[in-house]
Amino acid sequence: MGATEPGRNRSRLTHRARYALRHPERVPAHARRAARDALLRLRYRGDHIAYYRAVMASDTARSAEAAVGHTPSRETWARIGRMQFDYLVAHGLRPHHRMLEIGCGNLRAGRLFIGHLDTGNYYGIDISPHILLAAQDTLVREGLQAKLPHLTLAADLTLAFLPEGHFDVVHAHSVFSHSPRHVIEECFAHVGRVLAPGGFFDFTFDRTEGEEHQVLREDFYYRTETLIGLAARYGLSARLMDDWERLPHRQSKIRVTAMSDRARTVGP
Ligand SMILES: C[S@@+](CC[C@H](N)C(=O)[O-])C[C@H]1O[C@@H](n2cnc3c(N)ncnc32)[C@H](O)[C@@H]1O
């Protein structure tokens, strides 16, 4: 399935009017988000992380499940977590790997990664203290305490407090879909330092084949080439994961590796 309607610009007035006519029941919720956006934009002018942290605080107060995935249904929450997990295991995640999950949320997939990995090998970071508390609830509910996962609040994506060459797998699901370009660029500039030799970084994004755009400060749509080009600037080789496109999920997925690794495996 992958990106739905990848040529569409959702920020256009005509799109929004047509959408409202097709889904009148969604108009009040969107109006609420738009009003919140106006308020938070004023309060956190130019500081996207503070802005989005406030969005998460407000969404988590309603429902932690909805805060990470638009729907409060526990079934959908579990299904999307399972989809991430099954895909990553099929694409190389092994119990001895050390994994960093950026934007771990309330462990929708993290609970499965933690169960699969050897004790202490999961490291989740998030900008939202509220969702990290909800993540602790998930750990308790799932009885995963003995796996000793790390859950840490992060102020940015410089990853400066993490060790060099440590993580075999870095994963970020539905994080760059909420991130302006400078946040993604910051991540690309620093993720190579924490990747172990041969390691990889998988992330999802909202893909457009038309004009890049955003809806409020919450949802960002990028072209694949933009992200591949941006990664290359930081010595990272990136490719679209074609088989992810067949899954019932509206985002696309890119895998990033260090270019120096490719040189090592392909050889001169
Ligand atoms: C849509 S939720 C997805 C959570 C989780 N990855 C999942 O699939 O359930 C996005 C999460 O990323 C976090 N987040 C957003 N921007 C971030 C950033 N720049 N650094 C770390 N976490 C971020 C949010 O607080 C939120 O918990």
PDB file of N, CA and C in Angstrom, residues 110-154:
ATOM      1  N   GLY A 110       8.079  -1.299  20.506  1.00  0.00           N
ATOM      2  CA  GLY A 110       9.190  -1.471  21.439  1.00  0.00           C
ATOM      3  C   GLY A 110       9.003  -2.663  22.365  1.00  0.00           C
ATOM      4  N   ARG A 111       7.756  -2.890  22.802  1.00  0.00           N
ATOM      5  CA  ARG A 111       7.519  -4.022  23.737  1.00  0.00           C
ATOM      6  C   ARG A 111       7.922  -5.337  23.072  1.00  0.00           C
ATOM      7  N   LEU A 112       7.712  -5.434  21.739  1.00  0.00           N
ATOM      8  CA  LEU A 112       8.080  -6.673  21.027  1.00  0.00           C
ATOM      9  C   LEU A 112       9.592  -6.730  20.801  1.00  0.00           C
ATOM     10  N   PHE A 113      10.192  -5.579  20.491  1.00  0.00           N
ATOM     11  CA  PHE A 113      11.662  -5.539  20.332  1.00  0.00           C
ATOM     12  C   PHE A 113      12.325  -5.941  21.658  1.00  0.00           C
ATOM     13  N   ILE A 114      11.814  -5.395  22.758  1.00  0.00           N
ATOM     14  CA  ILE A 114      12.401  -5.670  24.082  1.00  0.00           C
ATOM     15  C   ILE A 114      12.309  -7.169  24.389  1.00  0.00           C
ATOM     16  N   GLY A 115      11.159  -7.761  24.093  1.00  0.00           N
ATOM     17  CA  GLY A 115      10.977  -9.193  24.342  1.00  0.00           C
ATOM     18  C   GLY A 115      11.928 -10.044  23.514  1.00  0.00           C
ATOM     19  N   HIS A 116      12.225  -9.585  22.306  1.00  0.00           N
ATOM     20  CA  HIS A 116      13.048 -10.352  21.354  1.00  0.00           C
ATOM     21  C   HIS A 116      14.543 -10.209  21.656  1.00  0.00           C
ATOM     22  N   LEU A 117      14.948  -9.022  22.112  1.00  0.00           N
ATOM     23  CA  LEU A 117      16.385  -8.740  22.273  1.00  0.00           C
ATOM     24  C   LEU A 117      16.907  -9.286  23.596  1.00  0.00           C
ATOM     25  N   ASP A 118      18.203  -9.537  23.645  1.00  0.00           N
ATOM     26  CA  ASP A 118      18.842  -9.943  24.900  1.00  0.00           C
ATOM     27  C   ASP A 118      18.699  -8.810  25.919  1.00  0.00           C
ATOM     28  N   THR A 119      18.761  -9.190  27.186  1.00  0.00           N
ATOM     29  CA  THR A 119      18.571  -8.219  28.275  1.00  0.00           C
ATOM     30  C   THR A 119      19.498  -7.007  28.119  1.00  0.00           C
ATOM     31  N   GLY A 120      18.901  -5.825  28.264  1.00  0.00           N
ATOM     32  CA  GLY A 120      19.686  -4.580  28.241  1.00  0.00           C
ATOM     33  C   GLY A 120      20.010  -4.054  26.845  1.00  0.00           C
ATOM     34  N   ASN A 121      19.555  -4.754  25.795  1.00  0.00           N
ATOM     35  CA  ASN A 121      19.973  -4.356  24.438  1.00  0.00           C
ATOM     36  C   ASN A 121      19.022  -3.387  23.746  1.00  0.00           C
ATOM     37  N   TYR A 122      17.955  -2.990  24.420  1.00  0.00           N
ATOM     38  CA  TYR A 122      17.021  -2.030  23.811  1.00  0.00           C
ATOM     39  C   TYR A 122      17.200  -0.679  24.472  1.00  0.00           C
ATOM     40  N   TYR A 123      17.295   0.358  23.622  1.00  0.00           N
ATOM     41  CA  TYR A 123      17.431   1.726  24.116  1.00  0.00           C
ATOM     42  C   TYR A 123      16.396   2.583  23.395  1.00  0.00           C
ATOM     43  N   GLY A 124      15.402   3.088  24.130  1.00  0.00           N
ATOM     44  CA  GLY A 124      14.374   3.929  23.517  1.00  0.00           C
ATOM     45  C   GLY A 124      14.538   5.370  23.961  1.00  0.00           C
ATOM     46  N   ILE A 125      14.471   6.294  23.014  1.00  0.00           N
ATOM     47  CA  ILE A 125      14.508   7.714  23.386  1.00  0.00           C
ATOM     48  C   ILE A 125      13.266   8.418  22.832  1.00  0.00           C
ATOM     49  N   ASP A 126      12.867   9.475  23.497  1.00  0.00           N
ATOM     50  CA  ASP A 126      11.700  10.242  23.054  1.00  0.00           C
ATOM     51  C   ASP A 126      11.813  11.663  23.617  1.00  0.00           C
ATOM     52  N   ILE A 127      11.186  12.604  22.936  1.00  0.00           N
ATOM     53  CA  ILE A 127      11.202  13.990  23.419  1.00  0.00           C
ATOM     54  C   ILE A 127      10.079  14.254  24.422  1.00  0.00           C
ATOM     55  N   SER A 128       9.162  13.282  24.586  1.00  0.00           N
ATOM     56  CA  SER A 128       7.968  13.540  25.406  1.00  0.00           C
ATOM     57  C   SER A 128       8.018  12.779  26.729  1.00  0.00           C
ATOM     58  N   PRO A 129       8.122  13.510  27.865  1.00  0.00           N
ATOM     59  CA  PRO A 129       8.092  12.807  29.159  1.00  0.00           C
ATOM     60  C   PRO A 129       6.767  12.096  29.388  1.00  0.00           C
ATOM     61  N   HIS A 130       5.682  12.658  28.859  1.00  0.00           N
ATOM     62  CA  HIS A 130       4.370  12.048  29.078  1.00  0.00           C
ATOM     63  C   HIS A 130       4.285  10.671  28.421  1.00  0.00           C
ATOM     64  N   ILE A 131       4.800  10.573  27.199  1.00  0.00           N
ATOM     65  CA  ILE A 131       4.692   9.273  26.517  1.00  0.00           C
ATOM     66  C   ILE A 131       5.701   8.288  27.117  1.00  0.00           C
ATOM     67  N   LEU A 132       6.801   8.792  27.680  1.00  0.00           N
ATOM     68  CA  LEU A 132       7.757   7.868  28.325  1.00  0.00           C
ATOM     69  C   LEU A 132       7.155   7.264  29.597  1.00  0.00           C
ATOM     70  N   LEU A 133       6.319   8.034  30.281  1.00  0.00           N
ATOM     71  CA  LEU A 133       5.626   7.462  31.446  1.00  0.00           C
ATOM     72  C   LEU A 133       4.636   6.389  30.979  1.00  0.00           C
ATOM     73  N   ALA A 134       3.967   6.659  29.864  1.00  0.00           N
ATOM     74  CA  ALA A 134       3.052   5.654  29.298  1.00  0.00           C
ATOM     75  C   ALA A 134       3.847   4.420  28.848  1.00  0.00           C
ATOM     76  N   ALA A 135       5.089   4.628  28.399  1.00  0.00           N
ATOM     77  CA  ALA A 135       5.942   3.490  27.997  1.00  0.00           C
ATOM     78  C   ALA A 135       6.249   2.611  29.213  1.00  0.00           C
ATOM     79  N   GLN A 136       6.463   3.238  30.358  1.00  0.00           N
ATOM     80  CA  GLN A 136       6.702   2.453  31.583  1.00  0.00           C
ATOM     81  C   GLN A 136       5.470   1.613  31.925  1.00  0.00           C
ATOM     82  N   ASP A 137       4.281   2.192  31.709  1.00  0.00           N
ATOM     83  CA  ASP A 137       3.042   1.421  31.958  1.00  0.00           C
ATOM     84  C   ASP A 137       3.013   0.174  31.059  1.00  0.00           C
ATOM     85  N   THR A 138       3.429   0.363  29.806  1.00  0.00           N
ATOM     86  CA  THR A 138       3.441  -0.780  28.871  1.00  0.00           C
ATOM     87  C   THR A 138       4.408  -1.861  29.367  1.00  0.00           C
ATOM     88  N   LEU A 139       5.579  -1.424  29.836  1.00  0.00           N
ATOM     89  CA  LEU A 139       6.558  -2.398  30.359  1.00  0.00           C
ATOM     90  C   LEU A 139       5.977  -3.230  31.486  1.00  0.00           C
ATOM     91  N   VAL A 140       5.276  -2.540  32.389  1.00  0.00           N
ATOM     92  CA  VAL A 140       4.687  -3.231  33.550  1.00  0.00           C
ATOM     93  C   VAL A 140       3.598  -4.191  33.068  1.00  0.00           C
ATOM     94  N   ARG A 141       2.736  -3.666  32.203  1.00  0.00           N
ATOM     95  CA  ARG A 141       1.618  -4.495  31.710  1.00  0.00           C
ATOM     96  C   ARG A 141       2.109  -5.765  31.018  1.00  0.00           C
ATOM     97  N   GLU A 142       3.253  -5.615  30.302  1.00  0.00           N
ATOM     98  CA  GLU A 142       3.765  -6.755  29.530  1.00  0.00           C
ATOM     99  C   GLU A 142       4.753  -7.603  30.339  1.00  0.00           C
ATOM    100  N   GLY A 143       5.035  -7.192  31.569  1.00  0.00           N
ATOM    101  CA  GLY A 143       5.953  -7.959  32.419  1.00  0.00           C
ATOM    102  C   GLY A 143       7.375  -8.015  31.875  1.00  0.00           C
ATOM    103  N   LEU A 144       7.861  -6.896  31.350  1.00  0.00           N
ATOM    104  CA  LEU A 144       9.173  -6.892  30.686  1.00  0.00           C
ATOM    105  C   LEU A 144      10.286  -6.294  31.557  1.00  0.00           C
ATOM    106  N   GLN A 145      10.025  -6.113  32.841  1.00  0.00           N
ATOM    107  CA  GLN A 145      11.002  -5.437  33.716  1.00  0.00           C
ATOM    108  C   GLN A 145      12.370  -6.103  33.679  1.00  0.00           C
ATOM    109  N   ALA A 146      12.390  -7.430  33.660  1.00  0.00           N
ATOM    110  CA  ALA A 146      13.671  -8.158  33.749  1.00  0.00           C
ATOM    111  C   ALA A 146      14.550  -7.944  32.520  1.00  0.00           C
ATOM    112  N   LYS A 147      13.965  -7.447  31.441  1.00  0.00           N
ATOM    113  CA  LYS A 147      14.753  -7.193  30.220  1.00  0.00           C
ATOM    114  C   LYS A 147      15.547  -5.884  30.308  1.00  0.00           C
ATOM    115  N   LEU A 148      15.320  -5.133  31.356  1.00  0.00           N
ATOM    116  CA  LEU A 148      16.049  -3.890  31.657  1.00  0.00           C
ATOM    117  C   LEU A 148      16.242  -2.968  30.453  1.00  0.00           C
ATOM    118  N   PRO A 149      15.156  -2.617  29.785  1.00  0.00           N
ATOM    119  CA  PRO A 149      15.311  -1.678  28.660  1.00  0.00           C
ATOM    120  C   PRO A 149      15.650  -0.278  29.180  1.00  0.00           C
ATOM    121  N   HIS A 150      16.341   0.504  28.368  1.00  0.00           N
ATOM    122  CA  HIS A 150      16.613   1.905  28.717  1.00  0.00           C
ATOM    123  C   HIS A 150      15.553   2.762  28.052  1.00  0.00           C
ATOM    124  N   LEU A 151      14.965   3.670  28.830  1.00  0.00           N
ATOM    125  CA  LEU A 151      13.997   4.621  28.264  1.00  0.00           C
ATOM    126  C   LEU A 151      14.452   6.010  28.691  1.00  0.00           C
ATOM    127  N   THR A 152      14.779   6.852  27.730  1.00  0.00           N
ATOM    128  CA  THR A 152      15.442   8.112  28.063  1.00  0.00           C
ATOM    129  C   THR A 152      14.811   9.294  27.335  1.00  0.00           C
ATOM    130  N   LEU A 153      14.684  10.390  28.074  1.00  0.00           N
ATOM    131  CA  LEU A 153      14.180  11.632  27.490  1.00  0.00           C
ATOM    132  C   LEU A 153      15.313  12.300  26.698  1.00  0.00           C
ATOM    133  N   ALA A 154      14.988  12.778  25.499  1.00  0.00           N
ATOM    134  CA  ALA A 154      16.006  13.442  24.669  1.00  0.00           C
ATOM    135  C   ALA A 154      15.523  14.844  24.320  1.00  0.00           C
TER     136      ALA A 154
END
